[in-house]
mmCIF file of C-alpha atoms in Angstrom:
data_model
loop_
_atom_site.group_PDB
_atom_site.id
_atom_site.type_symbol
_atom_site.label_atom_id
_atom_site.label_comp_id
_atom_site.label_asym_id
_atom_site.label_seq_id
_atom_site.Cartn_x
_atom_site.Cartn_y
_atom_site.Cartn_z
ATOM 1 C CA UNK A 27 254.426 -33.114 101.472
ATOM 2 C CA UNK A 28 257.433 -35.351 101.837
ATOM 3 C CA UNK A 29 256.894 -35.580 105.539
ATOM 4 C CA UNK A 30 253.476 -37.129 105.010
ATOM 5 C CA UNK A 31 254.961 -40.275 103.296
ATOM 6 C CA UNK A 32 256.943 -40.937 106.455
ATOM 7 C CA UNK A 33 253.970 -41.252 108.737
ATOM 8 C CA UNK A 34 253.196 -44.884 109.526
ATOM 9 C CA UNK A 35 249.660 -46.201 108.715
ATOM 10 C CA UNK A 36 247.331 -47.543 111.376
ATOM 11 C CA UNK A 37 247.843 -51.130 110.438
ATOM 12 C CA UNK A 38 251.626 -50.720 110.937
ATOM 13 C CA UNK A 39 251.381 -49.192 114.356
ATOM 14 C CA UNK A 40 248.852 -51.881 115.524
ATOM 15 C CA UNK A 41 251.544 -54.692 115.145
ATOM 16 C CA UNK A 42 254.055 -52.759 117.179
ATOM 17 C CA UNK A 43 254.826 -54.319 120.790
ATOM 18 C CA UNK A 44 254.181 -50.984 122.425
ATOM 19 C CA UNK A 45 250.766 -50.602 120.795
ATOM 20 C CA UNK A 46 249.959 -54.195 121.498
ATOM 21 C CA UNK A 47 250.664 -53.477 125.207
ATOM 22 C CA UNK A 48 248.379 -50.548 125.233
ATOM 23 C CA UNK A 49 245.535 -52.731 123.709
ATOM 24 C CA UNK A 50 246.192 -55.303 126.446
ATOM 25 C CA UNK A 51 245.682 -52.581 129.095
ATOM 26 C CA UNK A 52 242.999 -50.461 127.414
ATOM 27 C CA UNK A 53 240.053 -51.052 125.054
ATOM 28 C CA UNK A 54 241.344 -51.617 121.509
ATOM 29 C CA UNK A 55 238.779 -49.086 120.205
ATOM 30 C CA UNK A 56 240.164 -46.466 122.446
ATOM 31 C CA UNK A 57 243.849 -47.266 121.317
ATOM 32 C CA UNK A 58 242.700 -46.952 117.651
ATOM 33 C CA UNK A 59 240.911 -43.748 118.354
ATOM 34 C CA UNK A 60 244.109 -42.311 119.796
ATOM 35 C CA UNK A 61 246.255 -43.651 116.926
ATOM 36 C CA UNK A 62 243.933 -41.872 114.308
ATOM 37 C CA UNK A 63 243.848 -38.669 116.361
ATOM 38 C CA UNK A 64 247.741 -38.702 116.656
ATOM 39 C CA UNK A 65 248.164 -39.395 113.064
ATOM 40 C CA UNK A 66 245.794 -36.629 112.230
ATOM 41 C CA UNK A 67 247.769 -34.198 114.386
ATOM 42 C CA UNK A 68 251.136 -34.983 112.907
ATOM 43 C CA UNK A 69 249.579 -35.025 109.392
ATOM 44 C CA UNK A 70 248.402 -31.373 109.863
ATOM 45 C CA UNK A 71 251.753 -30.507 111.556
ATOM 46 C CA UNK A 72 253.740 -32.040 108.550
ATOM 47 C CA UNK A 73 251.859 -29.757 106.085
ATOM 48 C CA UNK A 74 253.256 -26.646 107.932
ATOM 49 C CA UNK A 75 256.649 -27.889 108.976
ATOM 50 C CA UNK A 76 257.427 -30.701 106.430
ATOM 51 C CA UNK A 77 258.726 -32.939 109.275
ATOM 52 C CA UNK A 78 257.375 -35.858 111.305
ATOM 53 C CA UNK A 79 258.518 -37.069 114.703
ATOM 54 C CA UNK A 80 260.510 -40.455 115.060
ATOM 55 C CA UNK A 81 258.323 -43.449 115.579
ATOM 56 C CA UNK A 82 258.857 -43.481 119.375
ATOM 57 C CA UNK A 83 257.570 -39.859 119.382
ATOM 58 C CA UNK A 84 254.334 -40.871 117.686
ATOM 59 C CA UNK A 85 253.897 -43.876 120.207
ATOM 60 C CA UNK A 86 254.314 -41.475 122.957
ATOM 61 C CA UNK A 87 251.797 -39.072 121.686
ATOM 62 C CA UNK A 88 249.285 -42.022 121.170
ATOM 63 C CA UNK A 89 249.911 -42.979 124.823
ATOM 64 C CA UNK A 90 249.251 -39.411 126.180
ATOM 65 C CA UNK A 91 246.115 -39.292 123.974
ATOM 66 C CA UNK A 92 244.778 -42.443 125.889
ATOM 67 C CA UNK A 93 245.903 -40.941 129.147
ATOM 68 C CA UNK A 94 243.928 -37.668 128.410
ATOM 69 C CA UNK A 95 240.678 -39.816 128.262
ATOM 70 C CA UNK A 96 241.250 -42.445 130.806
ATOM 71 C CA UNK A 97 242.788 -40.169 133.679
ATOM 72 C CA UNK A 98 240.271 -38.404 135.727
ATOM 73 C CA UNK A 99 240.455 -34.767 135.357
ATOM 74 C CA UNK A 100 238.901 -33.579 138.611
ATOM 75 C CA UNK A 101 241.458 -33.958 141.438
ATOM 76 C CA UNK A 102 241.620 -33.162 145.081
ATOM 77 C CA UNK A 103 243.737 -30.010 145.685
ATOM 78 C CA UNK A 104 244.744 -28.264 148.839
ATOM 79 C CA UNK A 105 243.374 -24.623 149.220
ATOM 80 C CA UNK A 106 246.213 -22.602 150.479
ATOM 81 C CA UNK A 107 244.987 -19.375 148.849
ATOM 82 C CA UNK A 108 243.542 -17.758 151.904
ATOM 83 C CA UNK A 109 240.175 -17.552 150.101
ATOM 84 C CA UNK A 110 237.586 -19.856 151.718
ATOM 85 C CA UNK A 111 234.868 -20.019 149.079
ATOM 86 C CA UNK A 112 237.223 -20.288 146.168
ATOM 87 C CA UNK A 113 235.093 -20.364 142.869
ATOM 88 C CA UNK A 114 237.930 -22.089 140.899
ATOM 89 C CA UNK A 115 238.542 -24.609 143.580
ATOM 90 C CA UNK A 116 234.942 -25.801 143.789
ATOM 91 C CA UNK A 117 233.461 -23.273 146.068
ATOM 92 C CA UNK A 118 232.037 -24.855 149.334
ATOM 93 C CA UNK A 119 233.663 -28.131 150.269
ATOM 94 C CA UNK A 120 231.635 -30.916 151.855
ATOM 95 C CA UNK A 121 232.512 -32.303 155.222
ATOM 96 C CA UNK A 122 232.908 -35.949 156.054
ATOM 97 C CA UNK A 123 229.701 -35.957 158.016
ATOM 98 C CA UNK A 124 227.505 -34.605 155.149
ATOM 99 C CA UNK A 125 229.064 -37.190 152.667
ATOM 100 C CA UNK A 126 228.141 -39.990 155.110
ATOM 101 C CA UNK A 127 224.703 -38.767 155.539
ATOM 102 C CA UNK A 128 224.049 -38.463 151.888
ATOM 103 C CA UNK A 129 225.759 -41.643 150.782
ATOM 104 C CA UNK A 130 222.763 -43.891 151.792
ATOM 105 C CA UNK A 131 220.562 -41.945 149.580
ATOM 106 C CA UNK A 132 222.728 -41.936 146.603
ATOM 107 C CA UNK A 133 223.656 -45.744 146.770
ATOM 108 C CA UNK A 134 220.058 -46.778 146.173
ATOM 109 C CA UNK A 135 216.638 -45.835 145.178
ATOM 110 C CA UNK A 136 214.880 -42.857 147.111
ATOM 111 C CA UNK A 137 211.516 -41.296 147.180
ATOM 112 C CA UNK A 138 212.673 -38.422 144.949
ATOM 113 C CA UNK A 139 209.221 -37.908 143.427
ATOM 114 C CA UNK A 140 207.159 -40.432 145.393
ATOM 115 C CA UNK A 141 204.859 -39.414 148.315
ATOM 116 C CA UNK A 142 205.308 -42.323 150.796
ATOM 117 C CA UNK A 143 202.573 -41.244 152.932
ATOM 118 C CA UNK A 144 199.803 -41.196 150.005
ATOM 119 C CA UNK A 145 201.564 -43.831 147.831
ATOM 120 C CA UNK A 146 201.311 -41.311 144.767
ATOM 121 C CA UNK A 147 203.674 -39.269 142.756
ATOM 122 C CA UNK A 148 205.123 -36.429 144.751
ATOM 123 C CA UNK A 149 207.228 -33.311 144.127
ATOM 124 C CA UNK A 150 211.009 -33.367 144.344
ATOM 125 C CA UNK A 151 210.951 -29.860 145.615
ATOM 126 C CA UNK A 152 209.092 -30.933 148.615
ATOM 127 C CA UNK A 153 212.218 -32.444 150.214
ATOM 128 C CA UNK A 154 213.711 -29.018 150.963
ATOM 129 C CA UNK A 155 210.430 -26.780 151.064
ATOM 130 C CA UNK A 156 209.780 -27.316 154.908
ATOM 131 C CA UNK A 157 213.418 -26.585 155.901
ATOM 132 C CA UNK A 158 213.738 -23.498 153.513
ATOM 133 C CA UNK A 159 210.500 -21.967 154.373
ATOM 134 C CA UNK A 160 211.279 -22.389 158.279
ATOM 135 C CA UNK A 161 214.740 -21.061 157.872
ATOM 136 C CA UNK A 162 213.932 -18.071 155.578
ATOM 137 C CA UNK A 163 210.454 -17.150 156.557
ATOM 138 C CA UNK A 164 209.327 -17.481 153.110
ATOM 139 C CA UNK A 165 205.847 -18.483 152.131
ATOM 140 C CA UNK A 166 207.136 -20.891 149.539
ATOM 141 C CA UNK A 167 210.457 -21.750 147.756
ATOM 142 C CA UNK A 168 211.893 -23.140 144.464
ATOM 143 C CA UNK A 169 215.293 -24.765 143.887
ATOM 144 C CA UNK A 170 216.888 -24.869 140.438
ATOM 145 C CA UNK A 171 220.336 -25.528 139.266
ATOM 146 C CA UNK A 172 222.206 -22.239 140.099
ATOM 147 C CA UNK A 173 221.410 -18.610 140.876
ATOM 148 C CA UNK A 174 221.895 -17.463 137.258
ATOM 149 C CA UNK A 175 219.140 -19.987 136.248
ATOM 150 C CA UNK A 176 217.000 -18.641 139.162
ATOM 151 C CA UNK A 177 217.263 -15.109 137.848
ATOM 152 C CA UNK A 178 216.607 -16.109 134.256
ATOM 153 C CA UNK A 179 213.509 -18.038 135.307
ATOM 154 C CA UNK A 180 212.186 -14.996 137.251
ATOM 155 C CA UNK A 181 212.975 -12.597 134.518
ATOM 156 C CA UNK A 182 211.573 -14.614 131.553
ATOM 157 C CA UNK A 183 208.400 -15.488 133.637
ATOM 158 C CA UNK A 184 207.477 -11.980 134.766
ATOM 159 C CA UNK A 185 209.205 -9.518 132.489
ATOM 160 C CA UNK A 186 209.523 -10.977 129.026
ATOM 161 C CA UNK A 187 209.438 -8.181 126.604
ATOM 162 C CA UNK A 188 208.860 -5.682 129.280
ATOM 163 C CA UNK A 189 210.973 -3.339 131.502
ATOM 164 C CA UNK A 190 213.060 -4.219 134.430
ATOM 165 C CA UNK A 191 214.186 -1.240 136.460
ATOM 166 C CA UNK A 192 217.662 -1.624 138.139
ATOM 167 C CA UNK A 193 220.201 0.936 139.499
ATOM 168 C CA UNK A 194 223.334 1.579 137.496
ATOM 169 C CA UNK A 195 225.368 1.034 140.700
ATOM 170 C CA UNK A 196 224.130 -2.669 140.821
ATOM 171 C CA UNK A 197 224.894 -3.806 137.228
ATOM 172 C CA UNK A 198 227.064 -6.575 138.720
ATOM 173 C CA UNK A 199 229.605 -8.873 136.937
ATOM 174 C CA UNK A 200 230.368 -12.328 138.397
ATOM 175 C CA UNK A 201 233.100 -14.618 137.470
ATOM 176 C CA UNK A 202 233.735 -15.482 133.734
ATOM 177 C CA UNK A 203 232.646 -12.089 132.492
ATOM 178 C CA UNK A 204 228.962 -13.028 133.385
ATOM 179 C CA UNK A 205 227.147 -9.757 133.598
ATOM 180 C CA UNK A 206 223.622 -8.850 134.861
ATOM 181 C CA UNK A 207 222.792 -6.959 131.591
ATOM 182 C CA UNK A 208 223.599 -10.105 129.585
ATOM 183 C CA UNK A 209 221.162 -12.163 131.854
ATOM 184 C CA UNK A 210 218.596 -9.478 131.151
ATOM 185 C CA UNK A 211 219.042 -9.587 127.487
ATOM 186 C CA UNK A 212 219.151 -13.508 127.318
ATOM 187 C CA UNK A 213 215.730 -13.379 129.281
ATOM 188 C CA UNK A 214 214.138 -11.061 126.703
ATOM 189 C CA UNK A 215 213.818 -8.227 129.119
ATOM 190 C CA UNK A 216 214.238 -4.437 128.589
ATOM 191 C CA UNK A 217 216.627 -3.385 131.252
ATOM 192 C CA UNK A 218 216.063 0.204 132.333
ATOM 193 C CA UNK A 219 218.939 1.651 134.221
ATOM 194 C CA UNK A 220 218.157 4.463 136.752
ATOM 195 C CA UNK A 221 220.323 6.656 138.955
ATOM 196 C CA UNK A 222 224.141 6.839 138.755
ATOM 197 C CA UNK A 223 227.001 4.605 139.613
ATOM 198 C CA UNK A 224 227.449 5.950 143.098
ATOM 199 C CA UNK A 225 223.874 7.396 143.803
ATOM 200 C CA UNK A 226 220.449 6.089 143.134
ATOM 201 C CA UNK A 227 217.519 7.314 145.003
ATOM 202 C CA UNK A 228 213.890 5.841 145.312
ATOM 203 C CA UNK A 229 212.724 8.720 143.156
ATOM 204 C CA UNK A 230 214.793 7.435 140.291
ATOM 205 C CA UNK A 231 212.892 4.209 140.347
ATOM 206 C CA UNK A 232 209.588 5.943 140.639
ATOM 207 C CA UNK A 233 210.195 8.390 137.850
ATOM 208 C CA UNK A 234 211.176 5.602 135.592
ATOM 209 C CA UNK A 235 208.163 3.346 135.948
ATOM 210 C CA UNK A 236 205.723 3.022 133.078
ATOM 211 C CA UNK A 237 202.769 0.927 132.141
ATOM 212 C CA UNK A 238 205.289 -1.535 130.712
ATOM 213 C CA UNK A 239 207.495 -1.962 133.899
ATOM 214 C CA UNK A 240 207.247 -5.513 135.009
ATOM 215 C CA UNK A 241 209.777 -5.686 137.835
ATOM 216 C CA UNK A 242 211.571 -3.495 140.262
ATOM 217 C CA UNK A 243 215.086 -5.213 140.509
ATOM 218 C CA UNK A 244 217.774 -5.013 143.235
ATOM 219 C CA UNK A 245 221.150 -6.850 143.165
ATOM 220 C CA UNK A 246 223.394 -7.281 146.237
ATOM 221 C CA UNK A 247 226.835 -5.954 145.245
ATOM 222 C CA UNK A 248 228.312 -9.041 146.885
ATOM 223 C CA UNK A 249 231.658 -8.819 145.183
ATOM 224 C CA UNK A 250 232.433 -5.195 145.359
ATOM 225 C CA UNK A 251 231.751 -2.111 147.504
ATOM 226 C CA UNK A 252 231.122 1.594 146.498
ATOM 227 C CA UNK A 253 232.276 3.836 149.176
ATOM 228 C CA UNK A 254 232.396 7.662 149.639
ATOM 229 C CA UNK A 255 229.633 9.912 148.266
ATOM 230 C CA UNK A 256 226.826 7.077 147.849
ATOM 231 C CA UNK A 257 223.289 6.424 148.115
ATOM 232 C CA UNK A 258 221.071 3.555 147.408
ATOM 233 C CA UNK A 259 217.373 2.904 147.510
ATOM 234 C CA UNK A 260 216.553 1.006 150.688
ATOM 235 C CA UNK A 261 214.815 -2.290 150.343
ATOM 236 C CA UNK A 262 211.697 -1.132 152.321
ATOM 237 C CA UNK A 263 211.375 1.928 150.066
ATOM 238 C CA UNK A 264 211.414 -0.405 147.006
ATOM 239 C CA UNK A 265 208.825 -2.634 148.723
ATOM 240 C CA UNK A 266 206.633 0.487 149.327
ATOM 241 C CA UNK A 267 206.899 1.570 145.732
ATOM 242 C CA UNK A 268 206.155 -1.836 144.374
ATOM 243 C CA UNK A 269 203.000 -1.917 146.468
ATOM 244 C CA UNK A 270 201.979 1.578 145.262
ATOM 245 C CA UNK A 271 202.619 0.867 141.544
ATOM 246 C CA UNK A 272 201.512 -2.745 141.802
ATOM 247 C CA UNK A 273 205.000 -3.890 140.524
ATOM 248 C CA UNK A 274 206.667 -6.971 141.988
ATOM 249 C CA UNK A 275 210.092 -6.373 143.593
ATOM 250 C CA UNK A 276 212.936 -8.972 143.106
ATOM 251 C CA UNK A 277 216.225 -8.957 145.037
ATOM 252 C CA UNK A 278 219.241 -10.977 143.733
ATOM 253 C CA UNK A 279 221.005 -11.679 147.059
ATOM 254 C CA UNK A 280 223.998 -13.457 145.575
ATOM 255 C CA UNK A 281 225.791 -15.545 148.155
ATOM 256 C CA UNK A 282 222.609 -15.818 150.282
ATOM 257 C CA UNK A 283 223.419 -15.825 154.138
ATOM 258 C CA UNK A 284 220.752 -17.958 156.059
ATOM 259 C CA UNK A 285 222.067 -17.405 159.552
ATOM 260 C CA UNK A 286 224.334 -14.850 160.968
ATOM 261 C CA UNK A 287 225.419 -16.564 164.171
ATOM 262 C CA UNK A 288 227.999 -14.841 166.205
ATOM 263 C CA UNK A 289 230.492 -14.718 163.455
ATOM 264 C CA UNK A 290 231.693 -11.071 163.371
ATOM 265 C CA UNK A 291 232.604 -11.038 159.627
ATOM 266 C CA UNK A 292 229.008 -11.658 158.752
ATOM 267 C CA UNK A 293 227.677 -8.628 160.685
ATOM 268 C CA UNK A 294 227.030 -6.394 157.533
ATOM 269 C CA UNK A 295 225.943 -9.091 155.110
ATOM 270 C CA UNK A 296 222.138 -9.134 154.515
ATOM 271 C CA UNK A 297 220.476 -12.375 155.555
ATOM 272 C CA UNK A 298 217.621 -14.003 153.719
ATOM 273 C CA UNK A 299 215.073 -13.971 156.595
ATOM 274 C CA UNK A 300 215.517 -10.292 157.567
ATOM 275 C CA UNK A 301 215.310 -9.351 153.857
ATOM 276 C CA UNK A 302 211.995 -11.286 153.373
ATOM 277 C CA UNK A 303 210.579 -9.506 156.483
ATOM 278 C CA UNK A 304 210.478 -6.428 154.432
ATOM 279 C CA UNK A 305 207.578 -7.807 152.391
ATOM 280 C CA UNK A 306 209.678 -8.172 149.240
ATOM 281 C CA UNK A 307 208.117 -10.439 146.722
ATOM 282 C CA UNK A 308 210.993 -12.717 145.604
ATOM 283 C CA UNK A 309 214.627 -13.197 146.414
ATOM 284 C CA UNK A 310 217.315 -15.600 144.904
ATOM 285 C CA UNK A 311 220.534 -16.811 146.195
ATOM 286 C CA UNK A 312 223.204 -19.475 145.714
ATOM 287 C CA UNK A 313 223.381 -22.791 147.467
ATOM 288 C CA UNK A 314 227.091 -23.541 147.171
ATOM 289 C CA UNK A 315 228.534 -20.263 148.687
ATOM 290 C CA UNK A 316 227.872 -19.069 152.140
ATOM 291 C CA UNK A 317 225.131 -21.629 152.545
ATOM 292 C CA UNK A 318 227.700 -24.352 152.175
ATOM 293 C CA UNK A 319 225.645 -26.747 150.180
ATOM 294 C CA UNK A 320 225.616 -27.941 146.602
ATOM 295 C CA UNK A 321 225.449 -25.812 143.465
ATOM 296 C CA UNK A 322 221.863 -24.601 143.170
ATOM 297 C CA UNK A 323 219.814 -21.390 142.900
ATOM 298 C CA UNK A 324 217.194 -20.888 145.578
ATOM 299 C CA UNK A 325 214.152 -18.637 144.920
ATOM 300 C CA UNK A 326 212.091 -17.620 147.992
ATOM 301 C CA UNK A 327 209.277 -15.456 148.605
ATOM 302 C CA UNK A 328 205.562 -15.053 148.349
ATOM 303 C CA UNK A 329 203.521 -18.092 147.378
ATOM 304 C CA UNK A 330 201.484 -16.481 144.528
ATOM 305 C CA UNK A 331 204.776 -15.728 142.571
ATOM 306 C CA UNK A 332 206.406 -19.072 143.338
ATOM 307 C CA UNK A 333 203.280 -20.777 142.148
ATOM 308 C CA UNK A 334 203.544 -19.054 138.847
ATOM 309 C CA UNK A 335 207.155 -20.043 138.471
ATOM 310 C CA UNK A 336 206.493 -23.675 139.284
ATOM 311 C CA UNK A 337 204.133 -23.738 136.330
ATOM 312 C CA UNK A 338 206.586 -22.525 133.784
ATOM 313 C CA UNK A 339 207.782 -25.205 131.296
ATOM 314 C CA UNK A 340 211.353 -23.811 131.707
ATOM 315 C CA UNK A 341 211.432 -25.238 135.260
ATOM 316 C CA UNK A 342 211.898 -28.847 134.088
ATOM 317 C CA UNK A 343 215.005 -27.798 132.207
ATOM 318 C CA UNK A 344 216.431 -26.075 135.231
ATOM 319 C CA UNK A 345 215.375 -28.697 137.952
ATOM 320 C CA UNK A 346 217.885 -30.380 140.218
ATOM 321 C CA UNK A 347 218.533 -34.029 140.720
ATOM 322 C CA UNK A 348 218.580 -36.317 143.693
ATOM 323 C CA UNK A 349 222.214 -35.624 144.287
ATOM 324 C CA UNK A 350 221.701 -31.898 144.768
ATOM 325 C CA UNK A 351 218.597 -32.195 146.889
ATOM 326 C CA UNK A 352 220.172 -34.790 149.135
ATOM 327 C CA UNK A 353 223.181 -32.622 149.875
ATOM 328 C CA UNK A 354 220.941 -29.534 150.109
ATOM 329 C CA UNK A 355 218.639 -31.240 152.642
ATOM 330 C CA UNK A 356 221.558 -32.195 154.739
ATOM 331 C CA UNK A 357 223.277 -28.784 154.558
ATOM 332 C CA UNK A 358 220.084 -27.162 155.513
ATOM 333 C CA UNK A 359 219.525 -29.138 158.472
ATOM 334 C CA UNK A 360 222.726 -27.894 160.005
ATOM 335 C CA UNK A 361 221.163 -24.479 160.107
ATOM 336 C CA UNK A 362 218.681 -25.539 162.745
ATOM 337 C CA UNK A 363 221.004 -24.392 165.652
ATOM 338 C CA UNK A 364 224.353 -22.607 165.917
ATOM 339 C CA UNK A 365 226.378 -25.417 167.478
ATOM 340 C CA UNK A 366 225.585 -27.905 164.692
ATOM 341 C CA UNK A 367 226.206 -25.230 162.112
ATOM 342 C CA UNK A 368 229.755 -24.357 163.227
ATOM 343 C CA UNK A 369 230.669 -28.020 163.762
ATOM 344 C CA UNK A 370 229.270 -29.500 160.393
ATOM 345 C CA UNK A 371 229.085 -26.637 157.894
ATOM 346 C CA UNK A 372 232.675 -26.403 156.442
ATOM 347 C CA UNK A 373 232.359 -22.699 155.466
ATOM 348 C CA UNK A 374 231.329 -21.587 159.007
ATOM 349 C CA UNK A 375 233.955 -23.862 160.579
ATOM 350 C CA UNK A 376 236.795 -22.376 158.453
ATOM 351 C CA UNK A 377 235.458 -18.825 158.914
ATOM 352 C CA UNK A 378 235.743 -19.314 162.710
ATOM 353 C CA UNK A 379 239.117 -20.830 162.896
ATOM 354 C CA UNK A 380 241.436 -19.271 165.384
ATOM 355 C CA UNK A 381 244.722 -17.934 164.186
ATOM 356 C CA UNK A 382 246.763 -20.415 166.294
ATOM 357 C CA UNK A 383 244.956 -23.273 164.450
ATOM 358 C CA UNK A 384 245.603 -21.813 161.084
ATOM 359 C CA UNK A 385 249.300 -21.231 161.908
ATOM 360 C CA UNK A 386 249.477 -24.892 163.146
ATOM 361 C CA UNK A 387 247.880 -26.299 159.815
ATOM 362 C CA UNK A 388 250.319 -23.977 157.863
ATOM 363 C CA UNK A 389 253.325 -25.592 159.660
ATOM 364 C CA UNK A 390 252.018 -28.953 158.830
ATOM 365 C CA UNK A 391 251.733 -27.915 155.101
ATOM 366 C CA UNK A 392 255.286 -26.487 155.229
ATOM 367 C CA UNK A 393 256.710 -29.746 156.454
ATOM 368 C CA UNK A 394 254.973 -31.726 153.798
ATOM 369 C CA UNK A 395 256.393 -29.284 151.053
ATOM 370 C CA UNK A 396 259.889 -29.621 152.560
ATOM 371 C CA UNK A 397 259.704 -33.401 151.987
ATOM 372 C CA UNK A 398 259.324 -32.727 148.299
ATOM 373 C CA UNK A 399 262.219 -30.191 148.381
ATOM 374 C CA UNK A 400 259.951 -27.147 148.062
ATOM 375 C CA UNK A 401 261.149 -24.189 150.018
ATOM 376 C CA UNK A 402 258.410 -22.428 151.971
ATOM 377 C CA UNK A 403 257.917 -20.227 155.083
ATOM 378 C CA UNK A 404 254.973 -19.521 157.249
ATOM 379 C CA UNK A 405 254.061 -15.844 157.302
ATOM 380 C CA UNK A 406 251.018 -13.854 158.649
ATOM 381 C CA UNK A 407 248.559 -12.868 156.082
ATOM 382 C CA UNK A 408 244.924 -11.950 155.737
ATOM 383 C CA UNK A 409 242.099 -14.309 154.275
ATOM 384 C CA UNK A 410 238.933 -13.663 152.488
ATOM 385 C CA UNK A 411 235.580 -15.308 152.309
ATOM 386 C CA UNK A 412 235.439 -15.346 148.406
ATOM 387 C CA UNK A 413 232.632 -16.784 146.264
ATOM 388 C CA UNK A 414 231.387 -13.218 145.608
ATOM 389 C CA UNK A 415 230.611 -12.574 149.306
ATOM 390 C CA UNK A 416 231.826 -10.147 151.902
ATOM 391 C CA UNK A 417 233.769 -7.744 149.719
ATOM 392 C CA UNK A 418 236.288 -5.711 151.586
ATOM 393 C CA UNK A 419 236.123 -7.972 154.545
ATOM 394 C CA UNK A 420 239.360 -9.845 155.554
#
């Protein structure tokens, strides 16, 4: 308690030259906020340690508190990890071209929800619908703020309080301990596991169906692989079973590859167009991974199911804004031909870099590090796609 008496009051601190200098540089309300926060911090500390720092220590703490608020937290970093779509580093980076294209839209007003042809209110989803239906072959699409939101919307709309059948080998977990069973529970679904970790047959799905089964669910294991004595129900088998039982089939594709091009590493990754050709009812995938766009969840599939989703009140809570739509439209436009895609899509450009170019860039980085007296060396290594895509591929 003795230490508490040594803490200066707010009024005493406000007259100090150092604090006055802070007020001259920053807003007075902000400085007072930091003073009170610092005093509260040292007050609680004094109760445990019975000591308080010298006055200059308190002043320094106040200044650091101001910097925590005024200094922008998001910063440019250099990705030298060897992981292209690095979730912790922001996933797909944008090229200068896409930023220039989108800047005009973001700097002013736009026809976000206005039909310029008819002079009436329009749909914000319309700006990417034509591109997405052309690129995927889907009858209709819906864009929400991320793929987890897309899944929750699908599950709550079609399977609330009902059964969703899924293979035990596809109970995926993505970053941050975010698990498919948790999404099912949060969507008020009754998840029904079938098969085993390494083997699930179409008969397992069929034997598990009941009158309360609302969906047949498949998840692309985009961040792990099961090898050896394995088997999974093929997509065309699930589609046939869904038609036989009159149960919709949903496929969470995770990263969502729109176009394979000639990039060898994408050879075994399922692409959206080919998947939809199986007759599946709905697929969902991310916008900021392999697609190379902004964070978004894209739902594509049959018009009858998309129409039901669009009417859900939850859609408004999950809808995307003009920034996302502007970047999404630009990113999708690059998929119209292979040349533009590899030139303007940062993910595809990085995935197709030649070893000599990578080595040259590593050498430039090494020189920059040496200027700061950081010892480093250029060695041959292997990269990964990341972002929960292409597991086992280097």
